[in-house]
PDB file of N, CA and C in Angstrom:
ATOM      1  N   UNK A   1      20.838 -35.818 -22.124  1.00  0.00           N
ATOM      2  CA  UNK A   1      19.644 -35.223 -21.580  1.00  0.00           C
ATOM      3  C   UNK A   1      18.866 -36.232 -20.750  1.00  0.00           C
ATOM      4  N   UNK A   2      18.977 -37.569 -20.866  1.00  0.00           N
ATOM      5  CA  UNK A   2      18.729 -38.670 -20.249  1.00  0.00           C
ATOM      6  C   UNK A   2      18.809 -39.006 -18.928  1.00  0.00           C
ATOM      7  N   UNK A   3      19.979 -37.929 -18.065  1.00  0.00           N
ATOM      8  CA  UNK A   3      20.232 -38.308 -17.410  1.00  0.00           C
ATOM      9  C   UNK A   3      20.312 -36.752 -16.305  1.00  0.00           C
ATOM     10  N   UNK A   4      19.558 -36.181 -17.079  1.00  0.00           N
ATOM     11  CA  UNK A   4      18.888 -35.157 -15.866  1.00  0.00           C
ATOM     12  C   UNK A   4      19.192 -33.755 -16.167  1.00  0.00           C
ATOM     13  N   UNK A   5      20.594 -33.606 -17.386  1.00  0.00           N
ATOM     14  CA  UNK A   5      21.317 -32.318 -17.284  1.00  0.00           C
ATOM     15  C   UNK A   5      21.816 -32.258 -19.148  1.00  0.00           C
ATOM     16  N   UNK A   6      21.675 -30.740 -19.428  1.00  0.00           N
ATOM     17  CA  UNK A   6      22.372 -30.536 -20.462  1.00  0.00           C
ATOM     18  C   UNK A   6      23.094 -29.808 -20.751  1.00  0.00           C
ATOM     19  N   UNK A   7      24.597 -29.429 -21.339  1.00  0.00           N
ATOM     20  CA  UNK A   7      25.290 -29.082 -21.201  1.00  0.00           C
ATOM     21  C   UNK A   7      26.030 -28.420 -22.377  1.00  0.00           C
ATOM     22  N   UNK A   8      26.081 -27.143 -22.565  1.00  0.00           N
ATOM     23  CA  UNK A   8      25.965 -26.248 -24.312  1.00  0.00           C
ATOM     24  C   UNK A   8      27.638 -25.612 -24.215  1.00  0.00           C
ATOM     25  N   UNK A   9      28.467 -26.106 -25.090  1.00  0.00           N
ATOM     26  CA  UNK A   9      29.514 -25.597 -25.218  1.00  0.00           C
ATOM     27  C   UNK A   9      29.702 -24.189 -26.157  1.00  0.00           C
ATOM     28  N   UNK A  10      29.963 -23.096 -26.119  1.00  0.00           N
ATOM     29  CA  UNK A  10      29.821 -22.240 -26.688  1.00  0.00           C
ATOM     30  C   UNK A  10      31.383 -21.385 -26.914  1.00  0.00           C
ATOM     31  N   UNK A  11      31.903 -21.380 -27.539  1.00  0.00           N
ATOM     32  CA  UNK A  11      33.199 -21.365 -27.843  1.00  0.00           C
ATOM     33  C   UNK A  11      33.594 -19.889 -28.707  1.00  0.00           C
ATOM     34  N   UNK A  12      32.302 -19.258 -28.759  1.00  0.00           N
ATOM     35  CA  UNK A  12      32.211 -18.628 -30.137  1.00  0.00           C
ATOM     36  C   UNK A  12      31.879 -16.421 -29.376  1.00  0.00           C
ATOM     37  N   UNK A  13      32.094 -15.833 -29.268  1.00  0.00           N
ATOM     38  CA  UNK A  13      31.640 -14.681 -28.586  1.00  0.00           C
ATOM     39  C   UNK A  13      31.912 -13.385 -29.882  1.00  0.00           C
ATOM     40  N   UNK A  14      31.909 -11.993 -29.039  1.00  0.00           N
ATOM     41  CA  UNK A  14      32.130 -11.080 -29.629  1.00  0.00           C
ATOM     42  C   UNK A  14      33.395 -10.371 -29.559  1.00  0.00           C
ATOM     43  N   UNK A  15      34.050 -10.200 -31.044  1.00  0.00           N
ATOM     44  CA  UNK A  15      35.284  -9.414 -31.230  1.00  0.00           C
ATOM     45  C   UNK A  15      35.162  -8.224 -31.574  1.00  0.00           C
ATOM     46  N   UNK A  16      35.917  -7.326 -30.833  1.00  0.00           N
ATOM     47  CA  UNK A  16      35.931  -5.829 -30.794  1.00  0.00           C
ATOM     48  C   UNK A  16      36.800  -5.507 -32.279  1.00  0.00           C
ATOM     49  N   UNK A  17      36.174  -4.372 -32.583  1.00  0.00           N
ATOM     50  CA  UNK A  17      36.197  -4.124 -34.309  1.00  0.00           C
ATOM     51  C   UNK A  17      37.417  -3.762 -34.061  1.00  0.00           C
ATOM     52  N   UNK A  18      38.442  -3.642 -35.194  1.00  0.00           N
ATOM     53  CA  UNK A  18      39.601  -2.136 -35.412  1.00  0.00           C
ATOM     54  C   UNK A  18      38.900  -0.881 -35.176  1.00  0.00           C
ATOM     55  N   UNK A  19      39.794  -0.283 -34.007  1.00  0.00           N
ATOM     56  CA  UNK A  19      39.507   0.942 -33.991  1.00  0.00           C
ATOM     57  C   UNK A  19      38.239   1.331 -32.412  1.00  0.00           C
ATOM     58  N   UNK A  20      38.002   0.209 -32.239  1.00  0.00           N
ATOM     59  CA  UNK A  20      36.805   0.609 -31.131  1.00  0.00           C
ATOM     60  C   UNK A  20      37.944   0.398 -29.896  1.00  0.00           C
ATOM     61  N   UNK A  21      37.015   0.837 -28.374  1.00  0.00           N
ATOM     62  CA  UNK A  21      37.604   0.696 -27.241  1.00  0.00           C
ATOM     63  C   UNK A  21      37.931  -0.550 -26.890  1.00  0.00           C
ATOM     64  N   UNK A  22      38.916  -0.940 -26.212  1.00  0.00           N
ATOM     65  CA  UNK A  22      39.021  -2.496 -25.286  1.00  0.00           C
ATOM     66  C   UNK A  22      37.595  -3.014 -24.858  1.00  0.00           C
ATOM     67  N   UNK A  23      36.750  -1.714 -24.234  1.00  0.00           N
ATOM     68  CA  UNK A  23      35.577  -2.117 -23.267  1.00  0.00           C
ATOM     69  C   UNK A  23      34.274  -2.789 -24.339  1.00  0.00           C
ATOM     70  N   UNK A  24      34.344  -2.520 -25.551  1.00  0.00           N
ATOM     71  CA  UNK A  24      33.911  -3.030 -26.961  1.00  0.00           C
ATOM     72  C   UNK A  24      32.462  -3.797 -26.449  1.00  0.00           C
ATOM     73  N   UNK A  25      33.614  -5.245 -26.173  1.00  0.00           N
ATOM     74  CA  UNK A  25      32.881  -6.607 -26.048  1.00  0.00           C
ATOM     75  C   UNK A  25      32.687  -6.810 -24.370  1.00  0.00           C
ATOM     76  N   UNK A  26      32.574  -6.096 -23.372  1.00  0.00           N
ATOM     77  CA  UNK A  26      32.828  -6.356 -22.169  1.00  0.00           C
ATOM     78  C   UNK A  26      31.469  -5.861 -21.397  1.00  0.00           C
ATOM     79  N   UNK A  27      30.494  -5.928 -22.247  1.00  0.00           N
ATOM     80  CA  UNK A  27      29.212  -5.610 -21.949  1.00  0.00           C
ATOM     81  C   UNK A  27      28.204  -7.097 -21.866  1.00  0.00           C
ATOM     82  N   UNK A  28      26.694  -6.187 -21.551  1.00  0.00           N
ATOM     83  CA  UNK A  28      25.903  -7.545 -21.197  1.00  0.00           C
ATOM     84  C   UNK A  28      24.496  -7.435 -22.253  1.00  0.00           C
ATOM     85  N   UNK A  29      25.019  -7.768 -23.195  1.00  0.00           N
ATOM     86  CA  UNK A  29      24.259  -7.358 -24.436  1.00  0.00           C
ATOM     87  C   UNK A  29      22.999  -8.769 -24.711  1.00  0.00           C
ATOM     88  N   UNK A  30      22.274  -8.795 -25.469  1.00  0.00           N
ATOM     89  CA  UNK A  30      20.971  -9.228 -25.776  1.00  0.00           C
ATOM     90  C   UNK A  30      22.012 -11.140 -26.354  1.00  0.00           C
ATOM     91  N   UNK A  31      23.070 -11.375 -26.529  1.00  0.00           N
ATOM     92  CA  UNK A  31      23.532 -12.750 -26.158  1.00  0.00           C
ATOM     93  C   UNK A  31      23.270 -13.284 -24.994  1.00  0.00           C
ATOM     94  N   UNK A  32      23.836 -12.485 -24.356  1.00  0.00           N
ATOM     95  CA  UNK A  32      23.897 -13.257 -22.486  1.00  0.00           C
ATOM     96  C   UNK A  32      22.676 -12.813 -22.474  1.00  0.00           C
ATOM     97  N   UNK A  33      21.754 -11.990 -22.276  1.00  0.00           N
ATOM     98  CA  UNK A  33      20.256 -11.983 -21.836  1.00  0.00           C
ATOM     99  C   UNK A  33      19.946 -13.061 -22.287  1.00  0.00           C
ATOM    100  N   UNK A  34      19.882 -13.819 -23.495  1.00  0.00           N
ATOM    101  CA  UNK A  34      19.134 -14.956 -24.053  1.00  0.00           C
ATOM    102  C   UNK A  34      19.857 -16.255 -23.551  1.00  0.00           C
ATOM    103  N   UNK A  35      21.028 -16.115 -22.721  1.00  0.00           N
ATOM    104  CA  UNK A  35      21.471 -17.711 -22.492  1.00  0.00           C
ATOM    105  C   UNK A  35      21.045 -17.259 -21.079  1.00  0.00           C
ATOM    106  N   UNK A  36      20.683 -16.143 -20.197  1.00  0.00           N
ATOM    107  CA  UNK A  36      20.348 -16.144 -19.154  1.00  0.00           C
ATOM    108  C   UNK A  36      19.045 -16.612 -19.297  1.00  0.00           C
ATOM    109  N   UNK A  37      17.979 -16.093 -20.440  1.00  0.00           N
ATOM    110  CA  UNK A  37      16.638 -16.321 -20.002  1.00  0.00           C
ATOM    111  C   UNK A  37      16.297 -17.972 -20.082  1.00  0.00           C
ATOM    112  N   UNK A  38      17.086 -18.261 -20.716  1.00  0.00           N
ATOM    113  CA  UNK A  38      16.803 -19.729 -21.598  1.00  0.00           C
ATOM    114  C   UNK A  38      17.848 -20.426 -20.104  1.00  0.00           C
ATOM    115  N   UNK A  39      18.481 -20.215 -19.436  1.00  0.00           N
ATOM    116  CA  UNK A  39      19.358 -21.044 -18.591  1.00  0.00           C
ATOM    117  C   UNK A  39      18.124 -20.847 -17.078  1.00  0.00           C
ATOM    118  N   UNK A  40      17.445 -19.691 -16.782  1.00  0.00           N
ATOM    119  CA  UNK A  40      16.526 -19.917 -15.917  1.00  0.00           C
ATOM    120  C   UNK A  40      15.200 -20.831 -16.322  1.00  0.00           C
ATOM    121  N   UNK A  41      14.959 -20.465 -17.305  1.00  0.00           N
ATOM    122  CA  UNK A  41      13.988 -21.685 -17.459  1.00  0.00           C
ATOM    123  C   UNK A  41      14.199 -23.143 -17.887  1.00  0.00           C
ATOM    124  N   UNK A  42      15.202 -23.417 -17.670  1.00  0.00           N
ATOM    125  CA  UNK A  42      15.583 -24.172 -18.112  1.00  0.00           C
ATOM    126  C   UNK A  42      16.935 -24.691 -17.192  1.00  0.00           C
ATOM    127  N   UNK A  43      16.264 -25.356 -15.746  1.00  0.00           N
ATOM    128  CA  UNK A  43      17.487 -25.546 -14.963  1.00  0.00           C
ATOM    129  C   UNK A  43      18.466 -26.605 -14.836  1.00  0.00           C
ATOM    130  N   UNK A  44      18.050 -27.353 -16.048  1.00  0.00           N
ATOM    131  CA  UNK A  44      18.957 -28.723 -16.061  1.00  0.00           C
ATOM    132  C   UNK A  44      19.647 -28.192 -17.008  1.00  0.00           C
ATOM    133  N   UNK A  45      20.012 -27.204 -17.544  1.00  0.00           N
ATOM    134  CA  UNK A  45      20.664 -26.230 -18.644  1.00  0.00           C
ATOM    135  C   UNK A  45      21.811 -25.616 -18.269  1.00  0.00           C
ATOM    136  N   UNK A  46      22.676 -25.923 -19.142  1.00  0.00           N
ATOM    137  CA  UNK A  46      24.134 -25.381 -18.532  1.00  0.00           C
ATOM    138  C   UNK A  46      25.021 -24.782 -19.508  1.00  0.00           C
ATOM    139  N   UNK A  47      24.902 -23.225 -19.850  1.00  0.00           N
ATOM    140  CA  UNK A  47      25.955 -22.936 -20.576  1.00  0.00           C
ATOM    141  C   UNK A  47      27.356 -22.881 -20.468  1.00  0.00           C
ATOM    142  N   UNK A  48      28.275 -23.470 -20.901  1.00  0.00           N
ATOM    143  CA  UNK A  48      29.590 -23.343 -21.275  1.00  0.00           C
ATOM    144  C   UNK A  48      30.465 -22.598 -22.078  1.00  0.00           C
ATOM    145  N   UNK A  49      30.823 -20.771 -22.004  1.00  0.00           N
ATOM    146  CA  UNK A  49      31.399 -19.869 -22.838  1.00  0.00           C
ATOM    147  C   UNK A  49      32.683 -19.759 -22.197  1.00  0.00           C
ATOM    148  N   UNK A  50      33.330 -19.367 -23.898  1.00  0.00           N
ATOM    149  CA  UNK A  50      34.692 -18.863 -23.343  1.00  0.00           C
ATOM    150  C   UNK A  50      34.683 -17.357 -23.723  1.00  0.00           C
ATOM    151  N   UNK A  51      35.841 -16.723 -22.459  1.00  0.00           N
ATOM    152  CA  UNK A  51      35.675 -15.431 -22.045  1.00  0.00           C
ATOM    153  C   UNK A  51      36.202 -14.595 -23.110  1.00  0.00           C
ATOM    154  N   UNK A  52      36.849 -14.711 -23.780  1.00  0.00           N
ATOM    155  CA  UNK A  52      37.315 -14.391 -25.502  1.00  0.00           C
ATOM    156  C   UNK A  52      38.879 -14.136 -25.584  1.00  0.00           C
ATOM    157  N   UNK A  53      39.163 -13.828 -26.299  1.00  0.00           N
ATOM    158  CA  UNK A  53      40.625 -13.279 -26.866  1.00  0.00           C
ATOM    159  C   UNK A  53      41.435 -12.249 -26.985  1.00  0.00           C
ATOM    160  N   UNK A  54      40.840 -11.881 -25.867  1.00  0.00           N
ATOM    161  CA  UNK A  54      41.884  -9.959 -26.181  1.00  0.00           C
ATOM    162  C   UNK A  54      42.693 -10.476 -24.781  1.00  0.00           C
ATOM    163  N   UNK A  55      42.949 -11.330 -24.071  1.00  0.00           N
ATOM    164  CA  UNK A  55      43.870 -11.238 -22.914  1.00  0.00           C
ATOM    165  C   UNK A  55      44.815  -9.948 -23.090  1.00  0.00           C
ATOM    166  N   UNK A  56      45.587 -10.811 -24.371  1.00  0.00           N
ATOM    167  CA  UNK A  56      46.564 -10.215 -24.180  1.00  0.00           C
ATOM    168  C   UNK A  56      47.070  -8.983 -25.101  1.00  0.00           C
ATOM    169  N   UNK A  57      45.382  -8.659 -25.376  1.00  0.00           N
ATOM    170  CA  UNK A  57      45.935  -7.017 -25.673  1.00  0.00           C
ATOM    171  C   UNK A  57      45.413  -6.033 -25.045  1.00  0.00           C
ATOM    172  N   UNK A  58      44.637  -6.177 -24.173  1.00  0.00           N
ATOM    173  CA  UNK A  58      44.206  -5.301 -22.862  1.00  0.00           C
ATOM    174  C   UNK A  58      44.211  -6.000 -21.560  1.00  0.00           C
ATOM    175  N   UNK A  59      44.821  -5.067 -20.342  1.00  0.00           N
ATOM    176  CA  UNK A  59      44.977  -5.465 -19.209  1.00  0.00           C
ATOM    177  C   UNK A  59      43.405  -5.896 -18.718  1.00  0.00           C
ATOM    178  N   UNK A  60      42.872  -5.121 -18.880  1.00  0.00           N
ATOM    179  CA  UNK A  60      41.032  -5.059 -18.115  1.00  0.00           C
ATOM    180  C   UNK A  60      40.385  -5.118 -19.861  1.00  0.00           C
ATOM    181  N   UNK A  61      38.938  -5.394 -19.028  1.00  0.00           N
ATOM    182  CA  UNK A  61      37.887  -5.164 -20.138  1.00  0.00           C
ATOM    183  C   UNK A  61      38.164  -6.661 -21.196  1.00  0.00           C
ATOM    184  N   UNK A  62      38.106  -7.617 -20.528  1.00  0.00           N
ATOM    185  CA  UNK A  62      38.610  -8.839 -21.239  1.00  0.00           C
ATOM    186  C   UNK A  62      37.626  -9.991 -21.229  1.00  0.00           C
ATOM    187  N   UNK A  63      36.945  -9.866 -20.514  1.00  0.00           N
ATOM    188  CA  UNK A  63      35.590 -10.883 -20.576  1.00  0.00           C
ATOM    189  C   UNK A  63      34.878 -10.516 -21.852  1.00  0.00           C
ATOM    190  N   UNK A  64      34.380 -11.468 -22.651  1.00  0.00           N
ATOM    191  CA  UNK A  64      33.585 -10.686 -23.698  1.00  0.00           C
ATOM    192  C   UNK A  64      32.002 -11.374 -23.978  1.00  0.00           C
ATOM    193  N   UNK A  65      31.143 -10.693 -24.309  1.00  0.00           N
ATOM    194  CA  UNK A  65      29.854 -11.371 -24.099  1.00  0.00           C
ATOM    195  C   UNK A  65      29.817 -12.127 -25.094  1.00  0.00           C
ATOM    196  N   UNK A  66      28.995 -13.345 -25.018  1.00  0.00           N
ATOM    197  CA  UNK A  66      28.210 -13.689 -23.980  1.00  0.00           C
ATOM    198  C   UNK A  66      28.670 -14.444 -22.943  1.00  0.00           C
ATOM    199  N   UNK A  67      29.859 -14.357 -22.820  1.00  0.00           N
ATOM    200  CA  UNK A  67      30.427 -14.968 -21.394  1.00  0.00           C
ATOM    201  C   UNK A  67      29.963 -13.809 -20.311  1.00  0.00           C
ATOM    202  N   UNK A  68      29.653 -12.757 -20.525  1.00  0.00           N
ATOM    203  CA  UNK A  68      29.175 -12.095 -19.099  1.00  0.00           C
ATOM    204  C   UNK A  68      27.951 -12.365 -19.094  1.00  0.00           C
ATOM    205  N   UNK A  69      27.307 -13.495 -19.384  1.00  0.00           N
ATOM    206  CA  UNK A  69      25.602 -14.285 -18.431  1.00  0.00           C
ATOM    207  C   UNK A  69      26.315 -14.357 -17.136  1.00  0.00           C
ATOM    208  N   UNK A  70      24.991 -14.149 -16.529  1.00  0.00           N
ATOM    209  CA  UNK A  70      25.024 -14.373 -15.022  1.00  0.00           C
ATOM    210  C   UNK A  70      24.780 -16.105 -14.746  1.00  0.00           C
ATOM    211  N   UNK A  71      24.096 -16.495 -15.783  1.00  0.00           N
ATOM    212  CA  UNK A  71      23.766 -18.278 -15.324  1.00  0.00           C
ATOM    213  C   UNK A  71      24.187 -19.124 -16.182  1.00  0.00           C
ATOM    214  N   UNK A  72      25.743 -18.408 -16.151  1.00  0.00           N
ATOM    215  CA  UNK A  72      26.612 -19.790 -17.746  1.00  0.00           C
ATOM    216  C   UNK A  72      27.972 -19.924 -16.872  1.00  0.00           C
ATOM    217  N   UNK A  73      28.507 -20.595 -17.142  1.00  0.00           N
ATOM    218  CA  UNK A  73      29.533 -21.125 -16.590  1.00  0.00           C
ATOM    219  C   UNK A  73      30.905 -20.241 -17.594  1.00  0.00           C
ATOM    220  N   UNK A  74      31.651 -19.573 -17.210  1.00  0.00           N
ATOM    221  CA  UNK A  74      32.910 -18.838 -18.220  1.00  0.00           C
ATOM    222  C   UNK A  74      34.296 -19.544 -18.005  1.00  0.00           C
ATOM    223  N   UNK A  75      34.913 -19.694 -19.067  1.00  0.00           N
ATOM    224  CA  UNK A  75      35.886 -20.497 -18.573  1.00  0.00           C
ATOM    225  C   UNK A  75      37.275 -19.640 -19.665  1.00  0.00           C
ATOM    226  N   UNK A  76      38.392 -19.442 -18.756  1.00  0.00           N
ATOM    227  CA  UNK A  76      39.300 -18.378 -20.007  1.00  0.00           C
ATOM    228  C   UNK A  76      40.732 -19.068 -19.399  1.00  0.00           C
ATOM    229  N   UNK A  77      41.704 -18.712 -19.533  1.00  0.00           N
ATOM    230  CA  UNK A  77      43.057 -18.950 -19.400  1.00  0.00           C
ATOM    231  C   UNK A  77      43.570 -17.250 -18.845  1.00  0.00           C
ATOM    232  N   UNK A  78      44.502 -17.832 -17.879  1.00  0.00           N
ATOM    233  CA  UNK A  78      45.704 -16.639 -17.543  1.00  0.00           C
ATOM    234  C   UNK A  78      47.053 -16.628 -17.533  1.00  0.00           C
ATOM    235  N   UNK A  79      47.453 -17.749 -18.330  1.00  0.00           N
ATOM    236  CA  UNK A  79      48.757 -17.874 -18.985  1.00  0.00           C
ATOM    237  C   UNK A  79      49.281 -16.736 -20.202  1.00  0.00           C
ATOM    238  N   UNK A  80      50.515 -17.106 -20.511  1.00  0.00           N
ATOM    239  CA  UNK A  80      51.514 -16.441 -21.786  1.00  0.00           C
ATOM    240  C   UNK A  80      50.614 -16.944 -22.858  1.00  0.00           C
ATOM    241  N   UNK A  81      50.289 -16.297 -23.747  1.00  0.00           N
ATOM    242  CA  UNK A  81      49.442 -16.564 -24.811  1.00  0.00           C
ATOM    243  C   UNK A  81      50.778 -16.534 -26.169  1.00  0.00           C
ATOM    244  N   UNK A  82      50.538 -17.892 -26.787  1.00  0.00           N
ATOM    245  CA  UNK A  82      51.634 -17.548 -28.052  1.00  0.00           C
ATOM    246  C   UNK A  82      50.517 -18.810 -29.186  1.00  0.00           C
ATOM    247  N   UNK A  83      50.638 -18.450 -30.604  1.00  0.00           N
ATOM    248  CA  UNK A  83      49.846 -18.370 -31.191  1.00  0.00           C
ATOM    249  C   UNK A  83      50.388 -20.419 -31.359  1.00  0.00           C
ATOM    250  N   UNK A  84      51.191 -20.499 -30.839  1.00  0.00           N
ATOM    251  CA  UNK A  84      51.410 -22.172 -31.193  1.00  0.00           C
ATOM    252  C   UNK A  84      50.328 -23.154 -30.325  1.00  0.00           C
ATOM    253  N   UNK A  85      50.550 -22.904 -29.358  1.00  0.00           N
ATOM    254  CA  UNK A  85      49.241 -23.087 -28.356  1.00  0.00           C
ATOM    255  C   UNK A  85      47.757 -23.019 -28.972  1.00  0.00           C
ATOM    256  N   UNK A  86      47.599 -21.702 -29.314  1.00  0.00           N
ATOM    257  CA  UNK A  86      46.031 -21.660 -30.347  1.00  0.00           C
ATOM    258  C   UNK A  86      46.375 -22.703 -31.428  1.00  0.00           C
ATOM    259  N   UNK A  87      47.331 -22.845 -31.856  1.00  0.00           N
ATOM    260  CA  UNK A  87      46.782 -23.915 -32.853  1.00  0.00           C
ATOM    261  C   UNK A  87      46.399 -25.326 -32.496  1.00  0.00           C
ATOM    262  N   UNK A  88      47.432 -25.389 -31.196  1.00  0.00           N
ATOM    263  CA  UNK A  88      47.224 -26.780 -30.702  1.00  0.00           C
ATOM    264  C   UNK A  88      45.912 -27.156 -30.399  1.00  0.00           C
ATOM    265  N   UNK A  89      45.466 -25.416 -29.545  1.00  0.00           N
ATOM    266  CA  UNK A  89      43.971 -26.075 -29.036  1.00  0.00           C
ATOM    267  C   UNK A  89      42.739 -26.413 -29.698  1.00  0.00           C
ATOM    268  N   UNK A  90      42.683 -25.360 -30.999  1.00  0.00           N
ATOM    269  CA  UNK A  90      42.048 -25.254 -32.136  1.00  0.00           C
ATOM    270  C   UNK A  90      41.779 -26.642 -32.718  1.00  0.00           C
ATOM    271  N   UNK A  91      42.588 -27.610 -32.864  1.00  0.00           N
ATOM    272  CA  UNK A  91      42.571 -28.615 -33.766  1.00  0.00           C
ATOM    273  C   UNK A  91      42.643 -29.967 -32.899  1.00  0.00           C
ATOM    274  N   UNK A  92      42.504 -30.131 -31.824  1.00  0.00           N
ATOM    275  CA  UNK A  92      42.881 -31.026 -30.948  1.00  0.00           C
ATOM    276  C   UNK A  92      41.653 -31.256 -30.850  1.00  0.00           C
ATOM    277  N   UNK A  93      41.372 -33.435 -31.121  1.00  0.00           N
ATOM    278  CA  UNK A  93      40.077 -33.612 -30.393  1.00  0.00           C
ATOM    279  C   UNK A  93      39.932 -34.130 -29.085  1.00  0.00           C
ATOM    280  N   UNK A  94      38.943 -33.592 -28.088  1.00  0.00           N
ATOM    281  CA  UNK A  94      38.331 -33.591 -26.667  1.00  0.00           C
ATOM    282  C   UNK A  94      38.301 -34.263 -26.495  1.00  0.00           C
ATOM    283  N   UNK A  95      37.719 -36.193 -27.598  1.00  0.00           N
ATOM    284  CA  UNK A  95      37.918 -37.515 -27.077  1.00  0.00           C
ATOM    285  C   UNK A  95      39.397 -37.862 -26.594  1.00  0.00           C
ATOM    286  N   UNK A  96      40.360 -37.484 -27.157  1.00  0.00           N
ATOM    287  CA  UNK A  96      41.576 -38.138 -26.758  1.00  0.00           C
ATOM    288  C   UNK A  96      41.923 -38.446 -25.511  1.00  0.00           C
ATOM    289  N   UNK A  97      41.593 -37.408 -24.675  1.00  0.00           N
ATOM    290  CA  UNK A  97      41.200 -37.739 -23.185  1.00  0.00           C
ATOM    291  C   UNK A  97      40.646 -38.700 -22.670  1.00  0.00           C
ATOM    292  N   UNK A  98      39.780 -38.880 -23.475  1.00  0.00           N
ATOM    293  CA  UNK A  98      38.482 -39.981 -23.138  1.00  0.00           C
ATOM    294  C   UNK A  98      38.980 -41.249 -23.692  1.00  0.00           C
ATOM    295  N   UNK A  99      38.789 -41.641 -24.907  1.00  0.00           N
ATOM    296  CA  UNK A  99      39.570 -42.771 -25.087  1.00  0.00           C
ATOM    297  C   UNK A  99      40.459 -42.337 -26.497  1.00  0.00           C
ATOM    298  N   UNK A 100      41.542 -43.943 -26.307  1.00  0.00           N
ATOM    299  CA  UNK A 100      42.211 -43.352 -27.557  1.00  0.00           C
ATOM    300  C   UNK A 100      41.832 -43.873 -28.422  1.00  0.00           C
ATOM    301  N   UNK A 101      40.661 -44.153 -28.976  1.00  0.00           N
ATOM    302  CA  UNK A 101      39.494 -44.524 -30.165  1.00  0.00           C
ATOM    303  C   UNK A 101      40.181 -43.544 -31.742  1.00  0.00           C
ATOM    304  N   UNK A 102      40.009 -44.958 -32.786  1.00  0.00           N
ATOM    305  CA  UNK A 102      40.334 -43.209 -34.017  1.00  0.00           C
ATOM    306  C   UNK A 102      39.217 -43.827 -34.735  1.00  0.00           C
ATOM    307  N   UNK A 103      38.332 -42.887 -35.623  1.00  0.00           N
ATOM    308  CA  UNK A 103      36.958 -42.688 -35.811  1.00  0.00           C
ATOM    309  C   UNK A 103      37.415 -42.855 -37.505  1.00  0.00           C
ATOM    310  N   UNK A 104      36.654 -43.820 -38.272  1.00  0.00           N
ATOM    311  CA  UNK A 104      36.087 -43.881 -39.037  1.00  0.00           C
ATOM    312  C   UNK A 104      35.823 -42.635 -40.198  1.00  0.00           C
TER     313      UNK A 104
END
């Protein structure tokens, strides 16, 4: 925050129940209103959502809120989805990139 900008990783959205439509979670519900209101006032503010998890069981209707804010950044994949991958990504830490430090 020191340095002018902050930056909110949000990883976490809405899953469509058993039994409801694809279009479920593909709305702009009172989540994204609140990372919109809080991202305009707040312009050194930067949300980071992912677009959710139904890729690959509906063609459309796949964004899921609160990744549909208008002032957050969405970030999803359009690859073959196979559940070995989710685990990889799930459990993998983000420093490794950064350095190869092992933590205490």
């Amino acid at each position: 925050h020191a340095s002018g900008a902050r930056v909110y990783l949000n990883s976490w959205g809405c899953k469509t129940p058993d039994g409801e439509e694809a279009d479920y979670c593909n709305r702009y519900d009172t989540n994204a209103q609140d990372l919109d209101a809080f991202s305009f006032e707040h312009p050194d503010f930067l949300a980071v959502t992912a677009v959710g998890d139904t890729g690959t069981d509906w063609a459309s209707s796949t964004v899921a809120a609160p990744a549909t804010c208008k002032n957050c950044l969405s970030v999803g994949a359009s690859d073959t989805f196979n559940e070995q991958y989710r685990e990889a990504a799930r459990f993998r830490d983000p420093m490794e990139d950064l350095c190869p430090c092992k933590y205490a």
